Coordinates of C-alpha atoms and ligand atoms in Angstrom, one line a residue:
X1 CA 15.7 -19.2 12.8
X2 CA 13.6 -16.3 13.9
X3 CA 10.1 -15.6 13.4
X4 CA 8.8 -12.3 13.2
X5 CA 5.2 -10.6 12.4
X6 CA 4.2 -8.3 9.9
X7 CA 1.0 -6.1 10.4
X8 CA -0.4 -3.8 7.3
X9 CA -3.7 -1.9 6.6
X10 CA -3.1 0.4 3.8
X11 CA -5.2 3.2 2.2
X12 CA -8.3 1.0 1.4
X13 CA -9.4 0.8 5.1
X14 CA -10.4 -3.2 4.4
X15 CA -8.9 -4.7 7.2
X16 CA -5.5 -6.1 8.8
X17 CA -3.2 -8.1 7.0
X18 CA -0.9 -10.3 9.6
X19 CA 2.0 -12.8 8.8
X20 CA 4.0 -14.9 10.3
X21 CA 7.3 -15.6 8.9
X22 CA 11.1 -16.5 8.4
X23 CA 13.8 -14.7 6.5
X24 CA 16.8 -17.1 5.4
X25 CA 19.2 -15.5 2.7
X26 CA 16.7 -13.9 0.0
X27 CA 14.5 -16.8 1.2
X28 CA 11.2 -16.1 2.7
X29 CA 9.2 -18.4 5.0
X30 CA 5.9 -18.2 5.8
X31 CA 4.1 -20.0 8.9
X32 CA 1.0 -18.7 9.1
X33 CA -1.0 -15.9 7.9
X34 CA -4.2 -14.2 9.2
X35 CA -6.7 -11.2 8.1
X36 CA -8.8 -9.2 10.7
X37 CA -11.4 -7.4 9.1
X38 CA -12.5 -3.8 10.3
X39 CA -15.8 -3.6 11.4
X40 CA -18.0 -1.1 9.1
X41 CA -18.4 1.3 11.7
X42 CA -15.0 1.6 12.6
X43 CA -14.3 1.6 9.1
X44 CA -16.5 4.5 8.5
X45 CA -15.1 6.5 11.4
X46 CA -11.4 5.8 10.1
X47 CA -12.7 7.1 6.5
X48 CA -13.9 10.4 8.0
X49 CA -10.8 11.1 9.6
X50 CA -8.9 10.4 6.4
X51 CA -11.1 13.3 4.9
X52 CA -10.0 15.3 8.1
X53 CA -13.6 14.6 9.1
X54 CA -13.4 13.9 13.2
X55 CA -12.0 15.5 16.0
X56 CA -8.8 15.1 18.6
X57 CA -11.3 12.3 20.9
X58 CA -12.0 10.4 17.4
X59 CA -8.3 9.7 16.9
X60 CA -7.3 9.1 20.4
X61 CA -9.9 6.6 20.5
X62 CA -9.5 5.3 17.1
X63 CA -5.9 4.5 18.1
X64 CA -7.2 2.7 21.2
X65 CA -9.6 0.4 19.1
X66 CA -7.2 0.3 16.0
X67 CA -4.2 -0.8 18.4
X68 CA -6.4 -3.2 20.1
X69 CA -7.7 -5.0 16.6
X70 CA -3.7 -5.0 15.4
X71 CA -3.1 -6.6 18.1
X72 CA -6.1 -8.9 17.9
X73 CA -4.7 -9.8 14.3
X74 CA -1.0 -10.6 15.5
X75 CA -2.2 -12.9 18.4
X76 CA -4.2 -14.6 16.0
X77 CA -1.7 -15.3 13.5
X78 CA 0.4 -16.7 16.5
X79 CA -2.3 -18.6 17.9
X80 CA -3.3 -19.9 14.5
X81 CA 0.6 -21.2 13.8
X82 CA 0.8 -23.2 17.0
X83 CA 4.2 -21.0 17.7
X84 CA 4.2 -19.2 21.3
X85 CA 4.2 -15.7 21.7
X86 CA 8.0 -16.0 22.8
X87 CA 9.3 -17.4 20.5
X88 CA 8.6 -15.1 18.1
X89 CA 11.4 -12.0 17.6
X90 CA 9.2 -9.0 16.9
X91 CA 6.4 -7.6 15.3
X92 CA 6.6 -4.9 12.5
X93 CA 3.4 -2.7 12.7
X94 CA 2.6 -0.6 9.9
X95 CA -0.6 1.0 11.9
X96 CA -3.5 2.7 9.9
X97 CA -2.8 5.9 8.2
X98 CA -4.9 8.7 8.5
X99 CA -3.2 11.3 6.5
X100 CA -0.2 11.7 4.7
X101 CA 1.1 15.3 3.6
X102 CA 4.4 14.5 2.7
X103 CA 4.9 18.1 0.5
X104 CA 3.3 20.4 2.9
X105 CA 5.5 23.1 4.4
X106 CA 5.0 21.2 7.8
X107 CA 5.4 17.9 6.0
X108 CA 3.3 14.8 8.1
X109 CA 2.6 11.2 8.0
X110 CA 0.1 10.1 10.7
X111 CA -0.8 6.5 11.7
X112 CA -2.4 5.2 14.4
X113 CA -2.9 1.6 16.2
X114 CA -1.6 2.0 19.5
X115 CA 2.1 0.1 19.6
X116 CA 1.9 -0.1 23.2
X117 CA -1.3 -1.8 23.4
X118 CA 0.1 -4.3 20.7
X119 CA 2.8 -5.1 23.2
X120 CA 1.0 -5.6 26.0
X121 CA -1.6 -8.1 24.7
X122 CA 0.7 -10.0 22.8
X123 CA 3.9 -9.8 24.8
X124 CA 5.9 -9.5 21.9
X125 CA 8.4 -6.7 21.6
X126 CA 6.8 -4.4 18.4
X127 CA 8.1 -1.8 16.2
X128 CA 6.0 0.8 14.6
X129 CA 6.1 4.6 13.5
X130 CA 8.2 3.7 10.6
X131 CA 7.8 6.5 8.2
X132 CA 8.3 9.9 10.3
X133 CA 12.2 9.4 10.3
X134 CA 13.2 9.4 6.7
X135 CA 9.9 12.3 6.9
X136 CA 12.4 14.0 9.6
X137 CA 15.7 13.7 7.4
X138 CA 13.4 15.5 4.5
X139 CA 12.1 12.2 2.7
X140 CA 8.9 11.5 1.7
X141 CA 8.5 8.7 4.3
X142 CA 7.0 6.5 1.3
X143 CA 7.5 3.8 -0.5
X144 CA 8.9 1.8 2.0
X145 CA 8.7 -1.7 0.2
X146 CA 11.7 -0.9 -1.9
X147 CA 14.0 -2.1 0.0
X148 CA 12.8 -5.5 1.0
X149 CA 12.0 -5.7 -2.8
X150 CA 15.5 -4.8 -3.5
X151 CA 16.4 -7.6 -0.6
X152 CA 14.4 -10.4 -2.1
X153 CA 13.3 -10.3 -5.1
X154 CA 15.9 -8.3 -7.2
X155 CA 18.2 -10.8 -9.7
X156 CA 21.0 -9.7 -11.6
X157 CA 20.9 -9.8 -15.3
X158 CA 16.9 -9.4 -15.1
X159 CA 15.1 -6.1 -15.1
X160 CA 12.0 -6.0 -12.9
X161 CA 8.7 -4.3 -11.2
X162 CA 6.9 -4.9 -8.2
X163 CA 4.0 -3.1 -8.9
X164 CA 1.9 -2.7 -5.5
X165 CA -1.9 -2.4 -6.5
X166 CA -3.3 -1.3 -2.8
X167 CA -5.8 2.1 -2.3
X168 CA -2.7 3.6 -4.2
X169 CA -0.4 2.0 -6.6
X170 CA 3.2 2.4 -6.1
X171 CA 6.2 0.8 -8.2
X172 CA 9.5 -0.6 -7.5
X173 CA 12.0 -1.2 -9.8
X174 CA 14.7 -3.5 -9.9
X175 CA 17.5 -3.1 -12.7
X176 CA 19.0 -5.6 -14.3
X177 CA 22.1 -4.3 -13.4
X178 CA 22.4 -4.3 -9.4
X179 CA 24.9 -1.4 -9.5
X180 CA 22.5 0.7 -11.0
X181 CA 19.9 2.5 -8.5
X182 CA 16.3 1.1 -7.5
X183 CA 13.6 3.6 -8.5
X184 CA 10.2 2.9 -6.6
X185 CA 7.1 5.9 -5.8
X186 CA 3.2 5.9 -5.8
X187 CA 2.5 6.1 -9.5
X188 CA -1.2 7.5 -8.5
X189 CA -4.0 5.7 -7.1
X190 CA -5.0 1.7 -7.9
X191 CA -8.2 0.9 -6.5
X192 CA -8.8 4.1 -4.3
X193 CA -10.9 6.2 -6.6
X194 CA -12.5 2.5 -8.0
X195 CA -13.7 1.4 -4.3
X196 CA -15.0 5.5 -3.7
X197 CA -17.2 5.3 -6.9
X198 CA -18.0 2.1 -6.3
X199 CA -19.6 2.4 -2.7
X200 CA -21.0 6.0 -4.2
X201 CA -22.8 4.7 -7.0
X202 CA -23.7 0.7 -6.0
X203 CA -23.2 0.8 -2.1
X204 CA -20.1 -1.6 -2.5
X205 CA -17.4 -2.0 -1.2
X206 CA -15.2 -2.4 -4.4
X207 CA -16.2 -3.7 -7.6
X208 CA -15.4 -7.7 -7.2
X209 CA -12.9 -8.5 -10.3
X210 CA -14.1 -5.1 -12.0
X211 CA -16.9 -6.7 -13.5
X212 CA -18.9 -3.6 -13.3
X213 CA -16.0 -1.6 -14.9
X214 CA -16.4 -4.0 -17.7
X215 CA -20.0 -3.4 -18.2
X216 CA -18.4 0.0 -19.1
X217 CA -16.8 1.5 -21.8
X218 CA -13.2 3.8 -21.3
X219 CA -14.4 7.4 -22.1
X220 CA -11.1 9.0 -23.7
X221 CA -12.3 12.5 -23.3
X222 CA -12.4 11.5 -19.1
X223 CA -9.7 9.8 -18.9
X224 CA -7.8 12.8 -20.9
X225 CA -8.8 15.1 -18.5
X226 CA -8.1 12.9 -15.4
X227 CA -4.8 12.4 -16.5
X228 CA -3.9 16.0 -16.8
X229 CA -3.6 15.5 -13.3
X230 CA -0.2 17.1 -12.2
X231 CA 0.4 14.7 -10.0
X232 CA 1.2 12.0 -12.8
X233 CA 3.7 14.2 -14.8
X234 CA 5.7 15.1 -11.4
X235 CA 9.0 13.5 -11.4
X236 CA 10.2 11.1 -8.6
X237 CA 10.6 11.0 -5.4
X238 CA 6.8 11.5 -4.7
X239 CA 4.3 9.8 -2.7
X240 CA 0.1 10.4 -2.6
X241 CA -2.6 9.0 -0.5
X242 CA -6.4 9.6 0.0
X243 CA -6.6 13.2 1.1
X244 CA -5.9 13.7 -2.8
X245 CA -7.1 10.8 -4.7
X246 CA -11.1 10.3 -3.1
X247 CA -14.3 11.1 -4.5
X248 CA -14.2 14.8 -4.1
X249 CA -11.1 13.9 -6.9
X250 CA -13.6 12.3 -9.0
X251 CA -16.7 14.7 -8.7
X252 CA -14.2 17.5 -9.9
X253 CA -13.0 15.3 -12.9
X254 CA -16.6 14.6 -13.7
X255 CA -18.2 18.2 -13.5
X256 CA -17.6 18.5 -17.5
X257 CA -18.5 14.9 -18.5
X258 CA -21.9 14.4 -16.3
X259 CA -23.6 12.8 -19.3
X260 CA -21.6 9.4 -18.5
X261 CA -23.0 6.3 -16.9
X262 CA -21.8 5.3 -13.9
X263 CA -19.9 1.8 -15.4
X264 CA -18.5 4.1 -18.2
X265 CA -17.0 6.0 -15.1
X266 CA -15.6 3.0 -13.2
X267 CA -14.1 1.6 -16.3
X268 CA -12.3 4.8 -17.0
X269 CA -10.7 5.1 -13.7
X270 CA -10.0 1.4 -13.9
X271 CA -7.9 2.3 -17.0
X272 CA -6.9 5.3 -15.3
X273 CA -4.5 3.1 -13.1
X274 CA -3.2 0.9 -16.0
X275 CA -2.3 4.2 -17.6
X276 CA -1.0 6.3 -15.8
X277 CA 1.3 3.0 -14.4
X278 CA 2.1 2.3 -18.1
X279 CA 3.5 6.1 -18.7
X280 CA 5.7 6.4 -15.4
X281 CA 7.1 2.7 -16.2
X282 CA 11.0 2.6 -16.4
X283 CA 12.0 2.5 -20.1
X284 CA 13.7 -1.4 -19.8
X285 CA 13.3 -3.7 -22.4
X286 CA 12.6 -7.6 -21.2
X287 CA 11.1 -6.4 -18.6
X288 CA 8.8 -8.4 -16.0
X289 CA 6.1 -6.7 -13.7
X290 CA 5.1 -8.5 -10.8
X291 CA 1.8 -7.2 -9.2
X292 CA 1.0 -7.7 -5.8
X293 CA -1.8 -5.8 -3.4
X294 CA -5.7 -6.5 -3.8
X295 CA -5.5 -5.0 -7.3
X296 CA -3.8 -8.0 -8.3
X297 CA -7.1 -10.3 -7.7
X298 CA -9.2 -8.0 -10.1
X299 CA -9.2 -9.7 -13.8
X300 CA -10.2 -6.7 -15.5
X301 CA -7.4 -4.3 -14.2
X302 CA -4.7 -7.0 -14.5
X303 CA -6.0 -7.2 -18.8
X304 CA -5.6 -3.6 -18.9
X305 CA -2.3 -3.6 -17.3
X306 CA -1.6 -6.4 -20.1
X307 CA -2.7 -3.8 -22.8
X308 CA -1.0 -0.9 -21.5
X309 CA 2.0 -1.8 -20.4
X310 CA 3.4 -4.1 -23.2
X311 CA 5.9 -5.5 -23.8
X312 CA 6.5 -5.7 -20.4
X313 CA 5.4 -9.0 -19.1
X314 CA 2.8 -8.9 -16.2
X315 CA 3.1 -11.4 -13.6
X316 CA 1.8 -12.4 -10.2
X317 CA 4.5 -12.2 -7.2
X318 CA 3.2 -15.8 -6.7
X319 CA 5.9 -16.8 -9.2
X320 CA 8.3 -15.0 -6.6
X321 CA 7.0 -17.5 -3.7
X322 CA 5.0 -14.5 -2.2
X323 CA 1.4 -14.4 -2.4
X324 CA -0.1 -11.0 -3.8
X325 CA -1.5 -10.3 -0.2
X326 CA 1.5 -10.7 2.1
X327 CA 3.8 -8.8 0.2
X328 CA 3.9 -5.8 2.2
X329 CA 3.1 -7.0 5.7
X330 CA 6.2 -9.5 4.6
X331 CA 7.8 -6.1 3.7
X332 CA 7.1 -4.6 7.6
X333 CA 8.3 -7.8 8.8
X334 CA 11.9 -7.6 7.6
X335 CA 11.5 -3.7 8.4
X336 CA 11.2 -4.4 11.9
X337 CA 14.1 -7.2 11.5
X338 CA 16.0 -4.4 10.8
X339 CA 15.2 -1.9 13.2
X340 CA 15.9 -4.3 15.7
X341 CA 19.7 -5.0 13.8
X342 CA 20.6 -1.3 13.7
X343 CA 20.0 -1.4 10.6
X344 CA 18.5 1.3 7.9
X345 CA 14.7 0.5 6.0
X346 CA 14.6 3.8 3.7
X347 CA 16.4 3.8 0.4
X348 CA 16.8 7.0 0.0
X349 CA 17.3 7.1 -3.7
X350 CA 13.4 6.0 -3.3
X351 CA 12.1 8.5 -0.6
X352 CA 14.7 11.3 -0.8
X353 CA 15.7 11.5 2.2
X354 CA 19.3 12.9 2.9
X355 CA 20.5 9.6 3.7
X356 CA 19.9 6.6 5.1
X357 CA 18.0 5.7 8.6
X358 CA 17.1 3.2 11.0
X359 CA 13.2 3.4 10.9
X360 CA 10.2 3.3 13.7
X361 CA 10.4 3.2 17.3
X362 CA 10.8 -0.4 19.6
X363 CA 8.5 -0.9 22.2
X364 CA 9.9 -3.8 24.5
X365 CA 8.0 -6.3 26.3
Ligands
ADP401 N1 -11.5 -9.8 -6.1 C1 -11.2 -8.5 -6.2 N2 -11.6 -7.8 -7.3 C2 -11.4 -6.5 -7.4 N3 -10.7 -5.8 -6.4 C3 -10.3 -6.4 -5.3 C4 -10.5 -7.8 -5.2 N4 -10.0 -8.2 -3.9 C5 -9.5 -7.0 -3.4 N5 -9.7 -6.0 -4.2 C6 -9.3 -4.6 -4.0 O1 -8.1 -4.5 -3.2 C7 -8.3 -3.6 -2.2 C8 -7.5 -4.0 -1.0 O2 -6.2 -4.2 -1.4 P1 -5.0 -4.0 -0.4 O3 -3.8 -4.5 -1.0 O4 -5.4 -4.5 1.0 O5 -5.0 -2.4 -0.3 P2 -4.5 -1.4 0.9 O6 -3.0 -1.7 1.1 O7 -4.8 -0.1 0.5 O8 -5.3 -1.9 2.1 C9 -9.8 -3.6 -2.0 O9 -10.3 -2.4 -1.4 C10 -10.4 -3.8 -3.4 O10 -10.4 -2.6 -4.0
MG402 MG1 -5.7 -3.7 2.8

């Protein structure tokens, strides 16, 4: 059987998720997996540039030291598994976005995290640069996940969600009836605007299973306002990231509610996610929603999901056999699986494009 790698860091900026792992029919096996913290100043330095603070040097040096600590991660993974470097097919690198301006008249999705430095130090053939071909053929070059959602976890006769809870929350779903068409876009941000006021206000990272959020009260006025938003009433396909949804976001929002306290604010953007998830929710009765992502380990989001989203069901994707965390480096895994089979990773019902592609570029070892 063989073994592939899947790298992630999405929007948060927390670190690299690696796995190691098997796919076998709709069966997923995983050997090993490994996370590779970014240090704070690197972190920092990658936030600026997502708010299109930095210059031309920044990035080209960023996507030294990004490439380098990807490829830190994979060879750690391997190492930690006992497997060789050999013996193990590809890896699927989903690099470190800095900005994504999928609507723009010049329409962009930049990543960095050097693939050919990944090669190199790990000697394993890697695929990366997934999203600027279905960009190219005028998608949105996001969600990519549907498709390995719609590969392993869709059953017919059983309507369900993967609800991704990363810096941005995006939503797959999965009808019931496998002739009918997955859905899946970013529904708005998850823990993105949570982690900005969090670090503004406390000088935290993110607020550790929203227990400051529940110190707060939801503020209906605020959360009216923030859900206003156009971006929550657009219709599908549509994708969002941090240039939008950051603090600047929040500071706007707030300039006519400056009376609140700063928990009363976290715990309204923390319903602001279960909302505005809630009202873009495929009307399906029966339905299941599996989350996955680091939202998925705060208690206080995952009880307003509860609330909001009834009757759906809201589950873990650890009933599906996938930890929360590994879902989408599993996802860029089987994306580089397929790359390397000649085989298409959009769904372009999801992304829009005009059809369907073979995603990312190889780089052979
Ligand atoms: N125990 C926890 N309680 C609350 N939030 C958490 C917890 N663990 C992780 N998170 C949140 O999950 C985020 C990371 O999730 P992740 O899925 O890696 O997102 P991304 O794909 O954007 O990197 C953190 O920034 C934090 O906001
Ligand atoms: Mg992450």
């Amino acid at each position: 059987m063989k073994t592939w790698i899947g790298l992630m860091s999405g929007t948060s900026m927390d670190g690299i998720d690696a796995i190691l792992v098997s796919f076998d029919g709709q069966k997923i096996q995983v050997h090993n997996t490994h996370t590779t913290p970014y240090p704070d100043d690197i972190r920092q330095r990658l936030f600026n540039l997502s708010q299109n603070r930095g210059t031309p040097d920044d990035i080209g040096e960023l996507d030294h030291t990004v490439g380098s600590l990807f490829a830190l991660a994979a060879a750690t993974v391997i190492e930690k598994s006992g497997f060789q470097a050999s013996s193990v097919t590809a890896i699927g690198s989903h690099g470190q976005t800095l900005r994504h301006h999928p609507d723009s008249a010049t329409p962009f999705s930049l990543q960095i995290g050097d693939p050919t430095i990944i090669a190199e130090r790990t000697g394993v053939t890697t695929v990366a640069d997934f999203r600027r071909r279905d960009l190219a053929a005028g998608g949105e070059g996001a969600p990519l996940v549907p498709a390995f959602h719609k590969t392993f976890f869709s059953v017919a006769g059983e309507d369900r969600c993967i609800l991704n809870l990363g810096g941005i929350a995006n939503i797959t779903h999965l009808p019931a009836d496998k002739n009918e068409p997955v859905t899946g876009f970013d529904t708005g941000p998850a823990n993105a605007l949570m982690d900005a006021w969090c670090l503004d206000q406390t000088g935290r990272a993110f607020d550790k299973d929203g227990s400051w959020a529940e110190e707060g009260e939801v503020n209906q006025a605020l959360l009216g306002d923030m859900l206003s938003d156009a971006y929550f009433l657009r219709q599908p396909p549509k994708s969002t990231g941090t240039e939008k949804f950051n603090l600047e976001w929040i500071k706007t929002q707030l300039r006519r509610h400056s009376e609140l306290s700063g928990a009363d604010v976290q715990r309204s953007l923390l319903e602001l996610t279960a909302v505005s998830v809630a009202q873009q929710l495929p009307q399906a009765t029966g339905m299941t929603i599996f989350a996955c992502g680091g939202g998925a380990k705060n208690r206080a989001l995952m009880g307003a999901l509860q609330r909001t989203c009834g009757p759906a069901r809201i589950a873990s994707t650890a009933d599906l056999g996938l930890d929360p965390q590994w879902v989408e480096p599993a996802a860029f895994a089987w994306l580089a699986s397929q790359t390397l089979s000649g085989k298409p990773g959009n769904l372009p019902e999801v992304t829009g494009a005009r059809g369907k592609r073979i995603l990312g570029a190889v780089y052979y070892v």
